[in-house]
Coordinates of C-alpha atoms and ligand atoms in Angstrom, one line a residue:
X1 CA 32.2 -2.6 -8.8
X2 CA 32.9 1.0 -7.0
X3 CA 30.8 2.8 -4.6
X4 CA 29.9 4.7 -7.3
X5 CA 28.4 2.3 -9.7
X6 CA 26.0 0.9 -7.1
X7 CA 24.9 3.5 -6.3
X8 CA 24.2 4.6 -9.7
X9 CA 22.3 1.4 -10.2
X10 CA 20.3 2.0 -7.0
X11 CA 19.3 5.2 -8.8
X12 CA 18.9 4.0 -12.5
X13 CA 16.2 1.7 -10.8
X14 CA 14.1 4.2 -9.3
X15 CA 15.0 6.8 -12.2
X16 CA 12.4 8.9 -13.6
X17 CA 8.9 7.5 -14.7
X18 CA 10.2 3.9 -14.0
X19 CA 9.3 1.0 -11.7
X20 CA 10.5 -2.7 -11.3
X21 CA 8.2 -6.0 -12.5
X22 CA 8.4 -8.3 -9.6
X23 CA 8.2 -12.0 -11.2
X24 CA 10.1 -13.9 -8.9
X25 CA 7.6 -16.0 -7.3
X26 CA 8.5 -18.9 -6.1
X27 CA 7.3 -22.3 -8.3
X28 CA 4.6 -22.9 -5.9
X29 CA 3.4 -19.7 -6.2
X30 CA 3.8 -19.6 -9.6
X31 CA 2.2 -22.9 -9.9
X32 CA -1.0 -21.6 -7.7
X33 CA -1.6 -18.8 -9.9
X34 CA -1.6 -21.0 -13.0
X35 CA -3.8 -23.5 -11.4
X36 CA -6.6 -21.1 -11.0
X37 CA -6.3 -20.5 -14.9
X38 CA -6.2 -24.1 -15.9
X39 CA -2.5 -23.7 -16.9
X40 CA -0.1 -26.4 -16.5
X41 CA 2.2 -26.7 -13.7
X42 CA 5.4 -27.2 -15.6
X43 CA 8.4 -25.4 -16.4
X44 CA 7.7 -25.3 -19.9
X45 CA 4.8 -23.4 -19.1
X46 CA 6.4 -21.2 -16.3
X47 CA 9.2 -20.3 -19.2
X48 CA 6.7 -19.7 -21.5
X49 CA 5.0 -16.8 -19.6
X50 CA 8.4 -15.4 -18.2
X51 CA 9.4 -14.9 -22.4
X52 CA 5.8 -13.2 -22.5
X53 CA 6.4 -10.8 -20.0
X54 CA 9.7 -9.9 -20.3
X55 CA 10.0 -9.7 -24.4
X56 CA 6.7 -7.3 -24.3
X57 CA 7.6 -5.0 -26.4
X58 CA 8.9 -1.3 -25.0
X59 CA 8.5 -2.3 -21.4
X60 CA 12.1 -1.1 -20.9
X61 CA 10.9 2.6 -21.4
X62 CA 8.3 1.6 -18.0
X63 CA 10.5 -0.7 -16.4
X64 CA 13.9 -0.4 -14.6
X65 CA 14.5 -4.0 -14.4
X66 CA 12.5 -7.1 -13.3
X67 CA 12.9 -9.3 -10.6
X68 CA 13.6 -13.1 -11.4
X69 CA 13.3 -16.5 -9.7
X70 CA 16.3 -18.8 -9.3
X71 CA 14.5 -20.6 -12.1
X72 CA 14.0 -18.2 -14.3
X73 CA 17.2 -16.2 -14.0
X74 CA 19.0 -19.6 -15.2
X75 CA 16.1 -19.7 -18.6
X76 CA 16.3 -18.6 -21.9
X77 CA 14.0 -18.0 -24.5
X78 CA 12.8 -20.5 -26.3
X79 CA 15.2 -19.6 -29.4
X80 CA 18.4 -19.7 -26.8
X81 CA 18.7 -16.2 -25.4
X82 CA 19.6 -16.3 -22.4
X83 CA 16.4 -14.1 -20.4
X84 CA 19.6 -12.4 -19.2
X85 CA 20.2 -11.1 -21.9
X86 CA 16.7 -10.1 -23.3
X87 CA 16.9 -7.9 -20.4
X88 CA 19.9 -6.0 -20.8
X89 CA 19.5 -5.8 -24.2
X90 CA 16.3 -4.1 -23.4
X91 CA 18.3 -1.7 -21.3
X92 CA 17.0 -2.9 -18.3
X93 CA 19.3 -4.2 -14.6
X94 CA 18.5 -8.1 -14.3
X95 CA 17.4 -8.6 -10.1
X96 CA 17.3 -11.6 -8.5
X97 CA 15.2 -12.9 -5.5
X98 CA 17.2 -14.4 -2.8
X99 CA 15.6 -15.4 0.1
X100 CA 14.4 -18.7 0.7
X101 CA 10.8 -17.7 2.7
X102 CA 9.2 -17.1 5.1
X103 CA 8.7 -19.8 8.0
X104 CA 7.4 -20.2 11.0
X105 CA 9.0 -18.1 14.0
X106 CA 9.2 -20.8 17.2
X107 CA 7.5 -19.6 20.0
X108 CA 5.5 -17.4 18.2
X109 CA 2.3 -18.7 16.6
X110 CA 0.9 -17.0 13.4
X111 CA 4.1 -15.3 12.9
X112 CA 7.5 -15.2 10.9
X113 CA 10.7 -15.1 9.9
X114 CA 12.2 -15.1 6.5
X115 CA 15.0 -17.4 6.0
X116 CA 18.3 -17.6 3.2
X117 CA 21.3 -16.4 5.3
X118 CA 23.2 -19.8 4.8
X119 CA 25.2 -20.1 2.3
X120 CA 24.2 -16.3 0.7
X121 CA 27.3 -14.7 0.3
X122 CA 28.1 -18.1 -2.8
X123 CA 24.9 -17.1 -4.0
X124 CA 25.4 -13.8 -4.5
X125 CA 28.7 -14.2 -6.1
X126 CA 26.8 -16.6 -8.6
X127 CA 23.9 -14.5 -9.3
X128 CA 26.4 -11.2 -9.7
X129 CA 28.3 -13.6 -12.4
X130 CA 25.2 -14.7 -14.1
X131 CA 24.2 -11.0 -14.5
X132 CA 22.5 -9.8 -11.0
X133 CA 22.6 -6.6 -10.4
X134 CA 20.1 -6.2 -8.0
X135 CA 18.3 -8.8 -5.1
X136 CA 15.2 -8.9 -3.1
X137 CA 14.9 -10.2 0.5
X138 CA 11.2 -10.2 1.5
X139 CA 9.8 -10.0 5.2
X140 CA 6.5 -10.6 6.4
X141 CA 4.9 -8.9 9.4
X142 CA 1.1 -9.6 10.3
X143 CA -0.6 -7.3 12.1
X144 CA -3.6 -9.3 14.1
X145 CA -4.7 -9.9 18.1
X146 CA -1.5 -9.0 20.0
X147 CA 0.5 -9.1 16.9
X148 CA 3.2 -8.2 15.9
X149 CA 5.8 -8.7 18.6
X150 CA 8.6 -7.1 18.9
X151 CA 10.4 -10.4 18.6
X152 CA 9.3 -10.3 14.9
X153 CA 9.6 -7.2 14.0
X154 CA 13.4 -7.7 15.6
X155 CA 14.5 -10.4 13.8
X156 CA 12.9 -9.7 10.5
X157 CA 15.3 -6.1 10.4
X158 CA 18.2 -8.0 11.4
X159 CA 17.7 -10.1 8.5
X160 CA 17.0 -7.7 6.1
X161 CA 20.3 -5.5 7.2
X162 CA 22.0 -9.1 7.4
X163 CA 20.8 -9.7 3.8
X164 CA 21.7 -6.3 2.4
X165 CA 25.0 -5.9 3.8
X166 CA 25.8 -9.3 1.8
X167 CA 24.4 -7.5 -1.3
X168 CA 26.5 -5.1 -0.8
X169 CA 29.5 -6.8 -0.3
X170 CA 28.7 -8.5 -3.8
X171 CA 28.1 -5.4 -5.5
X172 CA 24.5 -5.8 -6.0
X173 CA 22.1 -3.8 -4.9
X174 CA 19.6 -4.9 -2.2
X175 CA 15.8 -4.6 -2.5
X176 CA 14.7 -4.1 1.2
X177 CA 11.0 -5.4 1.3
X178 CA 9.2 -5.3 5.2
X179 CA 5.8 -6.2 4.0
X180 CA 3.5 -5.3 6.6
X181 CA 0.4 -7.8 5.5
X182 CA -3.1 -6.0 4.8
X183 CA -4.8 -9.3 5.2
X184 CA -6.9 -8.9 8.6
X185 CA -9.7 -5.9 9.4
X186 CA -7.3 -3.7 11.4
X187 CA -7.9 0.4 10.4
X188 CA -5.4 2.0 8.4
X189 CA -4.5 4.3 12.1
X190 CA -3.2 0.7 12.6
X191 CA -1.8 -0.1 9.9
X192 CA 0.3 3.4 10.3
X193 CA 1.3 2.6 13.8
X194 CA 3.0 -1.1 12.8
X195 CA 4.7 0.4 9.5
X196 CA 6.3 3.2 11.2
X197 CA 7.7 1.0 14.2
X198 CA 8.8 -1.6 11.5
X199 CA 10.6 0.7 9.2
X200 CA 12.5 2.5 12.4
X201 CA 13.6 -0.9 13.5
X202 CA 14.6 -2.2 10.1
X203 CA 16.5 1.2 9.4
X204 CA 17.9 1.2 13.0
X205 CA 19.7 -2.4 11.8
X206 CA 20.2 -1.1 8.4
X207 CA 22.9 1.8 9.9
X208 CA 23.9 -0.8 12.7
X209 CA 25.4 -3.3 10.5
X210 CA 27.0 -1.0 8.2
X211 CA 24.7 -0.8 5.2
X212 CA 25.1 2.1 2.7
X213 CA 21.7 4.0 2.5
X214 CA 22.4 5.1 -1.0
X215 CA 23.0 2.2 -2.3
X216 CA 19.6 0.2 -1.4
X217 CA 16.0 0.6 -2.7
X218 CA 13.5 0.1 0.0
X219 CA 10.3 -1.7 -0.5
X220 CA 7.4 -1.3 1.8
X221 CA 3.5 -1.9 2.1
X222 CA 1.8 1.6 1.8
X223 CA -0.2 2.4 5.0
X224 CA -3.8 1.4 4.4
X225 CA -6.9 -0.3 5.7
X226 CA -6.9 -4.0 5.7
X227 CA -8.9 -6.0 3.2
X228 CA -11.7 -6.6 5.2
X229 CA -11.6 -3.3 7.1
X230 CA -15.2 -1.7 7.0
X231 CA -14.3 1.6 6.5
X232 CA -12.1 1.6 3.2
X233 CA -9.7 5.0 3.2
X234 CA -9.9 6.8 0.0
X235 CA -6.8 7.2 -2.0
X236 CA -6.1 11.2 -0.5
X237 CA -5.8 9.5 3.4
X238 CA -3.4 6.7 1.7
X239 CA -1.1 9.1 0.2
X240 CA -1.5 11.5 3.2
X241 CA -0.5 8.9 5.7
X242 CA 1.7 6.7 3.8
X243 CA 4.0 9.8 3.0
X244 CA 3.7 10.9 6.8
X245 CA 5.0 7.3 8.0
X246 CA 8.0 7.7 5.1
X247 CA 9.0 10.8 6.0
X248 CA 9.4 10.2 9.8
X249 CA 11.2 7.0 9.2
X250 CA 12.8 6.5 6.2
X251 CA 16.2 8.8 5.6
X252 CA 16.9 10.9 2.8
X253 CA 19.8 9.2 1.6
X254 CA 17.8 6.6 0.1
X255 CA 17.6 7.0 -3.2
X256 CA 14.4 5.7 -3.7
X257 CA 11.2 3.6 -2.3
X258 CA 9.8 1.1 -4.8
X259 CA 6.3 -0.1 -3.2
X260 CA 4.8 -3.8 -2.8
X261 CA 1.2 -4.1 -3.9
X262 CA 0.1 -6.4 -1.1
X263 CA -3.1 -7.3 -2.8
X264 CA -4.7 -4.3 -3.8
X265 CA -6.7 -3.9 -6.9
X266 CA -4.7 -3.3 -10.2
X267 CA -6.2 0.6 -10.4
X268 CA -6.0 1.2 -6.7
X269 CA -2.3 0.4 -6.4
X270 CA -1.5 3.1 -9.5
X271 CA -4.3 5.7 -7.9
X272 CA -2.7 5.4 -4.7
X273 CA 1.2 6.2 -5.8
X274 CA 0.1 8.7 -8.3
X275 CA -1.5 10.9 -5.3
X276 CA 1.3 10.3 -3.2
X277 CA 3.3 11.9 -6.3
X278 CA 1.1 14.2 -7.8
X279 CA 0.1 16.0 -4.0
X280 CA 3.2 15.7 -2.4
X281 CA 5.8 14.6 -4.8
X282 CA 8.2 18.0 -4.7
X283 CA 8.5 18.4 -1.5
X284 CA 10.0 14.3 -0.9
X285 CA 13.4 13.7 -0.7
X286 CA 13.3 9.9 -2.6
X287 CA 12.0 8.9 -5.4
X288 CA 8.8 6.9 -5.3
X289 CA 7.7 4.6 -7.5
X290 CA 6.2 0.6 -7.8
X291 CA 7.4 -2.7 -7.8
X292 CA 4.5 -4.3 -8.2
X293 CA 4.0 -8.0 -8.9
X294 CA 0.1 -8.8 -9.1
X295 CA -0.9 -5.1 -9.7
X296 CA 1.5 -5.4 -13.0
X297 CA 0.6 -9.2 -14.2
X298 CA -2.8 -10.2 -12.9
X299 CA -4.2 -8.9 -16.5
X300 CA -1.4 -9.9 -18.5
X301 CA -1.5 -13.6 -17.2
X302 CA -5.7 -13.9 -17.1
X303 CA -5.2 -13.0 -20.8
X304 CA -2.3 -15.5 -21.6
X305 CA -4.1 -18.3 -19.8
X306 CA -0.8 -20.8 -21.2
X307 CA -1.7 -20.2 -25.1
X308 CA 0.9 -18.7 -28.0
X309 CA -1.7 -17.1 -30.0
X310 CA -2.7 -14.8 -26.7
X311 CA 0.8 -13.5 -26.1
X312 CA 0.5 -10.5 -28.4
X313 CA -2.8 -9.2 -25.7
X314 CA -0.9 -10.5 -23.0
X315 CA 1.9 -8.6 -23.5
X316 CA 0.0 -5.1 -24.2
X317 CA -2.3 -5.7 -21.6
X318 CA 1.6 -5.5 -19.3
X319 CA 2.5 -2.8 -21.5
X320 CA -0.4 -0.9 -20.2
X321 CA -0.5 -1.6 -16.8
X322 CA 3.6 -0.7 -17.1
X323 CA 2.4 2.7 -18.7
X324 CA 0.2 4.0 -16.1
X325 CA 2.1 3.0 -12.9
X326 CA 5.3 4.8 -15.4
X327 CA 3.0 7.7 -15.0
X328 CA 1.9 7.2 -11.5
X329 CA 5.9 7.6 -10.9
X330 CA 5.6 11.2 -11.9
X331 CA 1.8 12.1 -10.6
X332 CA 0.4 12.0 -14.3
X333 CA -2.1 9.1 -14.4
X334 CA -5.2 10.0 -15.3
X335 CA -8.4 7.6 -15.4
X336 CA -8.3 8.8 -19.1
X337 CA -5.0 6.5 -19.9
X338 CA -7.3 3.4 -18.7
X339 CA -9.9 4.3 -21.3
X340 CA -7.6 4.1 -23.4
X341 CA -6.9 0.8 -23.0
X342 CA -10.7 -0.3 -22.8
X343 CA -10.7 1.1 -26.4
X344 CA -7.9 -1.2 -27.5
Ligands
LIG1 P1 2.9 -7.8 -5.0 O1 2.9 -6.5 -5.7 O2 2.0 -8.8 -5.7 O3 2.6 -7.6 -3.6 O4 4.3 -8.4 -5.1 C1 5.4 -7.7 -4.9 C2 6.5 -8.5 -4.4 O5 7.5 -8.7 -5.0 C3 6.2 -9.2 -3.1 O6 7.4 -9.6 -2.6

């Protein structure tokens, strides 16, 4: 594939009004999140909800492509099309997650580093045959007493630009996800401070090793207060300093920034993006948009809870969440579109 293709396909998934559908946890997660719901544990069932979600009808007009397991990228529906397929035939870019987790960093308690460098360049190649046109490498920085060190933050970027180069290399185009946890009580002043030292170093790695900026999608935490921070900032001081951190760190070449949602509440996580668009959109050189996992799902999957006859509420209530984080994309949400859906 040419320069120019992958870079085209960087850009067709952060193109106008659409996001990407991160289901590529891992089995275990998977299998936690079912457990909570009473649904089995098997990968009957796990195929079973990966059909709902991805043959909801018209998410392709929402959603630039989703992100698959090594499971599920190897599935099919369960009248033999491959979930490849349903994908591209929706006109959406199959992606693929890649690394292999995040462990425990030695000599540094209650920290980590995210493996899946071994081996990766023969998994790419596979994944780019079976259809990949896109990966996701994931890194987790936790911001607590003394924490993080610069050890982390170091060897998490040179991952990540390790990872992406690879991608590269393979034609596909790397999701570059520094997660900066919001699990803790630290203020979102703090927050800011560990995000913007995270995505200099990751981007200072990223131009190091080679890595073409406009040909990657980069996936951060947005800056704000952790969960059990007392004083909760409101959706204006998120936009405000999450598009202040961006702007200092994060060059314009990149075609785009797809954000995590880390945890927060389905209707926080579309508020938040849709003021950083609607306020400050214009003036931004990327594109930003979501790539949301829980803040897309959670409803879908607490109205599947593992039975047939629940898929066709399942899938519109994916549909709807697709539809107003669509619009968050372009600073158009309105708490009117979530009435809608009450009204349903
Ligand atoms: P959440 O939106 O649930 O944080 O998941 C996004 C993701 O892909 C994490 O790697």
């Amino acid at each position: 594939m040419s320069a120019q293709e992958l870079a085209a396909n960087a850009q067709a998934m952060v193109s106008e009004g659409k996001g990407i559908l991160a289901i590529d946890e891992s089995n275990g997660t998977c299998n936690k999140r079912f457990q909570k719901l009473g649904i089995p544990t098997t990968e009957e069932a796990r195929q079973a909800y990966r059909q709902m979600l991805l043959t909801a009808p018209g998410i392709g007009e929402f959603i630039s492509g989703p992100i698959l397991y090594d499971e599920t990228i190897r599935q099919s529906t369960k009248d033999g099309t491959p979930f490849v397929k349903v994908i591209t035939d929706a006109g959406m870019l199959p992606g693929i997650k890649v690394d292999t987790g995040a462990k425990e960093l030695a000599g540094h308690p209650d920290e980590k580093v995210t493996e899946g460098l071994d081996g990766l360049r023969d998994r790419l190649a596979e994944y780019y045959q079976m259809g990949a046109r896109f990966a996701k490498w994931r890194a987790v920085i936790t911001i607590g007493e003394g924490i993080p060190s610069r050890a982390c933050i170091e060897v998490n970027a040179h991952a990540l630009a390790r990872y992406a180069a690879l991608c590269q290399e393979a034609s596909i185009v790397p999701i570059v996800e520094p997660e900066v946890l919001m699990d803790g009580d630290h203020t979102i002043e703090r927050c800011y401070e560990v995000t913007e030292e995270v995505l200099r170093t990751v981007f200072n790695q990223l131009i190091t090793q080679g890595v073409v900026l406009e040909q990657m999608v980069l996936k951060p935490n947005m800056v704000i207060s952790a969960q059990d921070c007392p004083q909760q900032a409101s959706v204006d001081q998120v936009a405000e300093a999450t598009v202040r951190c961006l702007l200092r760190t994060v060059p314009a070449a990149v075609p785009g920034i797809a954000f995590l949602s880390g945890g927060q509440s389905n209707e926080l996580a579309t508020a938040n993006l849709n003021a950083m668009n609607a306020k400050y959109g214009s003036k931004l050189p990327w594109k930003l948009t979501f790539s949301y996992g829980r803040a897309l799902q959670q409803p879908s999957l607490e109205s599947w809870k593992g039975e047939k006859a629940n898929v066709p509420t399942a899938q519109q209530k994916l549909a709807h969440r697709a539809k107003c984080n669509s619009a968050a994309a372009t600073g158009s949400y309105s708490e009117e579109m979530e009435k809608q859906m009450a009204a349903v």
